[in-house]
mmCIF file of C-alpha atoms (C1' of nucleotides) in Angstrom:
data_model
loop_
_atom_site.group_PDB
_atom_site.id
_atom_site.type_symbol
_atom_site.label_atom_id
_atom_site.label_comp_id
_atom_site.label_asym_id
_atom_site.label_seq_id
_atom_site.Cartn_x
_atom_site.Cartn_y
_atom_site.Cartn_z
ATOM 1 C CA MET Q 1 1.479 -28.471 17.265
ATOM 2 C CA LYS Q 2 -1.233 -27.346 14.893
ATOM 3 C CA LEU Q 3 -2.092 -23.794 14.064
ATOM 4 C CA GLY Q 4 -5.197 -22.651 15.909
ATOM 5 C CA LYS Q 5 -8.042 -20.275 15.356
ATOM 6 C CA ASP Q 6 -6.170 -17.272 16.707
ATOM 7 C CA PHE Q 7 -3.488 -17.695 14.059
ATOM 8 C CA PHE Q 8 -5.982 -17.196 11.246
ATOM 9 C CA SER Q 9 -7.973 -14.491 13.006
ATOM 10 C CA ARG Q 10 -5.471 -11.800 12.067
ATOM 11 C CA ASP Q 11 -5.169 -9.674 8.939
ATOM 12 C CA ALA Q 12 -4.576 -11.557 5.708
ATOM 13 C CA GLU Q 13 -1.358 -9.697 5.108
ATOM 14 C CA VAL Q 14 -0.003 -10.722 8.515
ATOM 15 C CA VAL Q 15 -1.163 -14.320 8.177
ATOM 16 C CA ALA Q 16 0.304 -14.609 4.677
ATOM 17 C CA ARG Q 17 3.668 -13.510 5.981
ATOM 18 C CA ASP Q 18 3.482 -15.689 9.081
ATOM 19 C CA LEU Q 19 2.362 -18.738 7.140
ATOM 20 C CA LEU Q 20 5.719 -18.974 5.395
ATOM 21 C CA GLY Q 21 7.834 -21.817 6.696
ATOM 22 C CA LYS Q 22 4.909 -23.583 8.368
ATOM 23 C CA ILE Q 23 4.295 -27.247 7.617
ATOM 24 C CA LEU Q 24 1.216 -28.156 5.630
ATOM 25 C CA SER Q 25 0.163 -31.739 6.320
ATOM 26 C CA ARG Q 26 -2.134 -33.799 4.138
ATOM 27 C CA LYS Q 27 -3.366 -37.239 5.161
ATOM 28 C CA GLN Q 28 -3.831 -39.553 2.230
ATOM 29 C CA GLY Q 29 -4.955 -42.967 3.342
ATOM 30 C CA LYS Q 30 -2.255 -44.213 5.682
ATOM 31 C CA LYS Q 31 0.374 -41.775 4.494
ATOM 32 C CA ILE Q 32 0.840 -38.226 5.684
ATOM 33 C CA LEU Q 33 2.358 -35.843 3.165
ATOM 34 C CA LYS Q 34 4.244 -32.903 4.590
ATOM 35 C CA ALA Q 35 5.309 -29.755 2.779
ATOM 36 C CA ARG Q 36 6.711 -26.398 3.765
ATOM 37 C CA VAL Q 37 4.849 -23.257 2.760
ATOM 38 C CA VAL Q 38 7.263 -21.139 0.738
ATOM 39 C CA GLU Q 39 5.044 -18.702 -1.147
ATOM 40 C CA THR Q 40 1.747 -16.975 -0.345
ATOM 41 C CA GLU Q 41 -0.425 -14.084 -1.436
ATOM 42 C CA ALA Q 42 -2.996 -12.016 0.470
ATOM 43 C CA TYR Q 43 -6.435 -11.304 -0.973
ATOM 44 C CA PHE Q 44 -9.191 -8.930 0.047
ATOM 45 C CA ASP Q 45 -12.771 -8.175 -0.874
ATOM 46 C CA GLU Q 46 -14.128 -5.052 -2.576
ATOM 47 C CA LYS Q 47 -10.855 -3.216 -2.640
ATOM 48 C CA ASP Q 48 -9.160 -6.060 -4.456
ATOM 49 C CA PRO Q 49 -9.681 -6.047 -8.245
ATOM 50 C CA ALA Q 50 -7.791 -9.312 -8.554
ATOM 51 C CA SER Q 51 -10.038 -11.307 -6.271
ATOM 52 C CA ARG Q 52 -13.027 -12.814 -7.943
ATOM 53 C CA ALA Q 53 -14.816 -12.493 -4.647
ATOM 54 C CA CYS Q 54 -14.968 -8.875 -5.643
ATOM 55 C CA LYS Q 55 -17.803 -9.824 -7.953
ATOM 56 C CA ASN Q 56 -18.655 -13.322 -6.782
ATOM 57 C CA GLY Q 57 -21.157 -13.422 -3.944
ATOM 58 C CA ASN Q 58 -20.525 -17.010 -2.921
ATOM 59 C CA LEU Q 59 -16.808 -16.550 -2.567
ATOM 60 C CA ARG Q 60 -17.335 -13.338 -0.679
ATOM 61 C CA GLU Q 61 -19.516 -15.141 1.828
ATOM 62 C CA THR Q 62 -16.863 -17.807 2.237
ATOM 63 C CA MET Q 63 -14.194 -15.193 2.809
ATOM 64 C CA LYS Q 64 -16.329 -13.665 5.534
ATOM 65 C CA MET Q 65 -16.411 -16.907 7.440
ATOM 66 C CA GLN Q 66 -14.298 -17.648 10.477
ATOM 67 C CA GLY Q 67 -10.545 -17.668 9.988
ATOM 68 C CA GLY Q 68 -9.231 -21.105 9.113
ATOM 69 C CA THR Q 69 -11.933 -21.938 6.598
ATOM 70 C CA ILE Q 70 -10.620 -23.602 3.456
ATOM 71 C CA LEU Q 71 -11.492 -21.866 0.192
ATOM 72 C CA VAL Q 72 -10.850 -23.819 -2.997
ATOM 73 C CA TYR Q 73 -11.167 -21.982 -6.275
ATOM 74 C CA GLY Q 74 -11.051 -23.613 -9.692
ATOM 75 C CA VAL Q 75 -9.734 -21.859 -12.766
ATOM 76 C CA HIS Q 76 -8.469 -23.083 -16.142
ATOM 77 C CA ASN Q 77 -7.586 -26.646 -15.421
ATOM 78 C CA ASN Q 78 -6.456 -26.253 -11.862
ATOM 79 C CA TRP Q 79 -7.531 -25.880 -8.264
ATOM 80 C CA LEU Q 80 -6.214 -23.067 -6.127
ATOM 81 C CA ILE Q 81 -6.377 -23.298 -2.359
ATOM 82 C CA ASN Q 82 -6.864 -20.374 -0.004
ATOM 83 C CA PHE Q 83 -7.273 -20.067 3.725
ATOM 84 C CA VAL Q 84 -9.796 -17.586 5.046
ATOM 85 C CA THR Q 85 -8.342 -15.168 7.577
ATOM 86 C CA GLY Q 86 -9.593 -12.386 9.829
ATOM 87 C CA GLU Q 87 -12.521 -12.310 12.194
ATOM 88 C CA LYS Q 88 -15.950 -13.531 11.140
ATOM 89 C CA GLY Q 89 -17.521 -10.934 8.839
ATOM 90 C CA LYS Q 90 -14.205 -9.755 7.483
ATOM 91 C CA ALA Q 91 -13.605 -10.834 3.885
ATOM 92 C CA GLU Q 92 -9.957 -11.780 3.685
ATOM 93 C CA ALA Q 93 -8.008 -14.808 2.510
ATOM 94 C CA VAL Q 94 -4.505 -16.057 1.832
ATOM 95 C CA LEU Q 95 -3.615 -17.960 -1.318
ATOM 96 C CA ILE Q 96 -1.021 -20.698 -1.075
ATOM 97 C CA ARG Q 97 1.134 -20.344 -4.171
ATOM 98 C CA ALA Q 98 3.941 -22.822 -3.627
ATOM 99 C CA LEU Q 99 5.099 -25.621 -1.315
ATOM 100 C CA GLU Q 100 8.384 -27.402 -0.721
ATOM 101 C CA PRO Q 101 7.774 -31.172 -0.569
ATOM 102 C CA LEU Q 102 9.386 -32.690 2.535
ATOM 103 C CA ASN Q 103 8.517 -36.374 2.580
ATOM 104 C CA PHE Q 104 7.136 -36.952 -0.885
ATOM 105 C CA ASN Q 105 8.233 -36.371 -4.429
ATOM 106 C CA ALA Q 106 5.956 -34.193 -6.505
ATOM 107 C CA ARG Q 107 5.962 -30.800 -8.073
ATOM 108 C CA ALA Q 108 4.315 -28.218 -5.844
ATOM 109 C CA SER Q 109 5.850 -25.039 -7.229
ATOM 110 C CA GLY Q 110 2.609 -23.436 -8.302
ATOM 111 C CA PRO Q 111 -0.959 -22.951 -7.056
ATOM 112 C CA GLY Q 112 -2.397 -25.606 -9.349
ATOM 113 C CA LEU Q 113 0.503 -28.006 -8.944
ATOM 114 C CA LEU Q 114 0.445 -28.060 -5.171
ATOM 115 C CA CYS Q 115 -3.256 -28.825 -5.118
ATOM 116 C CA LYS Q 116 -2.651 -31.644 -7.537
ATOM 117 C CA ALA Q 117 0.275 -32.929 -5.478
ATOM 118 C CA LEU Q 118 -1.762 -32.986 -2.291
ATOM 119 C CA GLY Q 119 -4.956 -34.216 -3.888
ATOM 120 C CA ILE Q 120 -6.893 -31.107 -2.994
ATOM 121 C CA ASP Q 121 -10.060 -30.404 -4.936
ATOM 122 C CA LYS Q 122 -13.284 -28.551 -4.436
ATOM 123 C CA ASN Q 123 -14.448 -31.116 -1.896
ATOM 124 C CA PHE Q 124 -12.407 -29.172 0.640
ATOM 125 C CA HIS Q 125 -14.186 -25.941 -0.143
ATOM 126 C CA GLY Q 126 -15.991 -24.464 2.842
ATOM 127 C CA LYS Q 127 -14.454 -26.861 5.347
ATOM 128 C CA SER Q 128 -12.295 -25.710 8.235
ATOM 129 C CA ILE Q 129 -8.602 -26.434 8.513
ATOM 130 C CA LEU Q 130 -8.933 -26.279 12.282
ATOM 131 C CA ASN Q 131 -9.344 -29.798 13.661
ATOM 132 C CA ASN Q 132 -9.430 -31.226 10.157
ATOM 133 C CA LYS Q 133 -8.628 -34.948 9.898
ATOM 134 C CA GLU Q 134 -7.132 -34.793 6.424
ATOM 135 C CA LEU Q 135 -5.484 -31.388 6.235
ATOM 136 C CA TRP Q 136 -3.788 -29.191 8.797
ATOM 137 C CA ILE Q 137 -0.821 -26.913 9.397
ATOM 138 C CA GLU Q 138 1.907 -27.336 11.980
ATOM 139 C CA TYR Q 139 4.185 -24.808 13.615
ATOM 140 C CA ASN Q 140 7.796 -24.672 12.568
ATOM 141 C CA LYS Q 141 10.366 -22.408 14.095
ATOM 142 C CA GLU Q 142 12.823 -21.471 11.436
ATOM 143 C CA LYS Q 143 14.755 -18.414 10.403
ATOM 144 C CA PHE Q 144 14.695 -17.067 6.864
ATOM 145 C CA ASN Q 145 14.358 -13.839 4.964
ATOM 146 C CA ILE Q 146 10.886 -12.915 3.745
ATOM 147 C CA VAL Q 147 10.609 -11.140 0.413
ATOM 148 C CA GLU Q 148 7.667 -8.902 -0.459
ATOM 149 C CA ARG Q 149 6.672 -8.480 -4.094
ATOM 150 C CA LYS Q 150 3.673 -7.702 -6.226
ATOM 151 C CA ARG Q 151 1.298 -10.505 -7.090
ATOM 152 C CA ILE Q 152 1.589 -12.626 -10.204
ATOM 153 C CA GLY Q 153 -0.575 -13.756 -13.078
ATOM 154 C CA ILE Q 154 -3.327 -11.251 -12.413
ATOM 155 C CA LYS Q 155 -4.747 -8.824 -14.930
ATOM 156 C CA LYS Q 156 -5.638 -6.069 -12.519
ATOM 157 C CA ASP Q 157 -3.592 -5.952 -9.371
ATOM 158 C CA LEU Q 158 -3.342 -3.579 -6.452
ATOM 159 C CA SER Q 159 -0.247 -1.437 -6.325
ATOM 160 C CA LYS Q 160 0.383 -2.951 -2.935
ATOM 161 C CA GLU Q 161 2.888 -5.731 -2.392
ATOM 162 C CA LEU Q 162 0.859 -8.690 -1.194
ATOM 163 C CA ARG Q 163 2.988 -11.578 -2.329
ATOM 164 C CA PHE Q 164 5.348 -13.122 0.181
ATOM 165 C CA TYR Q 165 7.948 -15.808 -0.271
ATOM 166 C CA ILE Q 166 11.022 -17.219 1.364
ATOM 167 C CA ASP Q 167 14.216 -15.697 0.042
ATOM 168 C CA LYS Q 168 16.419 -17.925 -2.124
ATOM 169 C CA ASN Q 169 13.998 -20.836 -1.966
ATOM 170 C CA LYS Q 170 14.119 -23.087 -5.033
ATOM 171 C CA PHE Q 171 10.501 -24.141 -4.883
ATOM 172 C CA ILE Q 172 8.736 -20.840 -5.423
ATOM 173 C CA SER Q 173 6.818 -20.475 -8.667
ATOM 174 C CA LYS Q 174 8.514 -18.748 -11.581
ATOM 175 C CA LYS Q 175 7.930 -15.331 -13.032
ATOM 176 C "C1'" DA G 1 -29.091 -24.317 -22.010
ATOM 177 C "C1'" DA G 2 -25.396 -21.746 -23.891
ATOM 178 C "C1'" DT G 3 -21.675 -18.500 -23.417
ATOM 179 C "C1'" DC G 4 -17.844 -16.260 -21.186
ATOM 180 C "C1'" DA G 5 -14.083 -15.149 -18.238
ATOM 181 C "C1'" DG G 6 -10.667 -16.487 -15.042
ATOM 182 C "C1'" DA G 7 -5.800 -16.168 -9.102
ATOM 183 C "C1'" DT G 8 -2.607 -21.656 -14.609
ATOM 184 C "C1'" DT G 9 0.257 -25.166 -16.779
ATOM 185 C "C1'" DT G 10 2.357 -27.085 -20.603
ATOM 186 C "C1'" DC G 11 3.788 -27.578 -25.116
ATOM 187 C "C1'" DC G 12 5.513 -25.627 -29.332
ATOM 188 C "C1'" DT G 13 8.322 -22.305 -32.090
ATOM 189 C "C1'" DG C 1 7.987 -16.098 -25.057
ATOM 190 C "C1'" DG C 2 3.362 -17.108 -26.906
ATOM 191 C "C1'" DA C 3 -0.723 -19.901 -27.480
ATOM 192 C "C1'" DA C 4 -3.466 -23.902 -26.606
ATOM 193 C "C1'" DA C 5 -5.643 -26.809 -23.444
ATOM 194 C "C1'" DT C 6 -9.756 -27.476 -20.905
ATOM 195 C "C1'" DC C 7 -12.890 -26.812 -15.923
ATOM 196 C "C1'" DT C 8 -16.165 -24.413 -13.006
ATOM 197 C "C1'" DG C 9 -19.356 -20.937 -11.621
ATOM 198 C "C1'" DA C 10 -21.743 -16.687 -12.928
ATOM 199 C "C1'" DT C 11 -24.315 -14.381 -16.309
ATOM 200 C "C1'" DT C 12 -27.571 -14.074 -19.986
ATOM 201 C "C1'" DA C 13 -31.575 -15.482 -23.245
#
DNA sequence: AATCAGATTTCCT
DNA sequence: GGAAATCTGATTA
């Protein structure tokens, strides 16, 4: 069962928390790679000094799109993937920080690494994850403790705790 | 057209 | 633990 539009139409903070444990599926040729979401972060618009959409008009427009839109952002030598959340017109997004590989063997314990592992690049930018042939997310009922912490690797961060990850999971990124 | 900054990763000490 | 590596989009001249 894939996640639908209503899942992404909620607040970024709620979606980020709820996205943990879900199965991210990536179709590569005839193979389907599956990985569990273990670490996420919520991002906002003007109020968020960490988000580049704060100053970047294009990204801001993308974040205002319908929930479920894929937002790929390149920095340094890596691609970072986000999913737009909230209703249309609301600029919110959730960054996927780390995945736990289920049926493949590759490092995915970091925003850049997981994109590399799943072959995600800027070609996915602006596309929707709803009814996507190559990338989608499946439900997964599972119990675990969710930890809330401050975000990582950002110069100016909000004092709010917008980073979520699964407690005691070995695949979350360091620091 | 050139420069700069940025949500990272990896290698070296 | 610190710095280099090295890409893309925005900003500036």
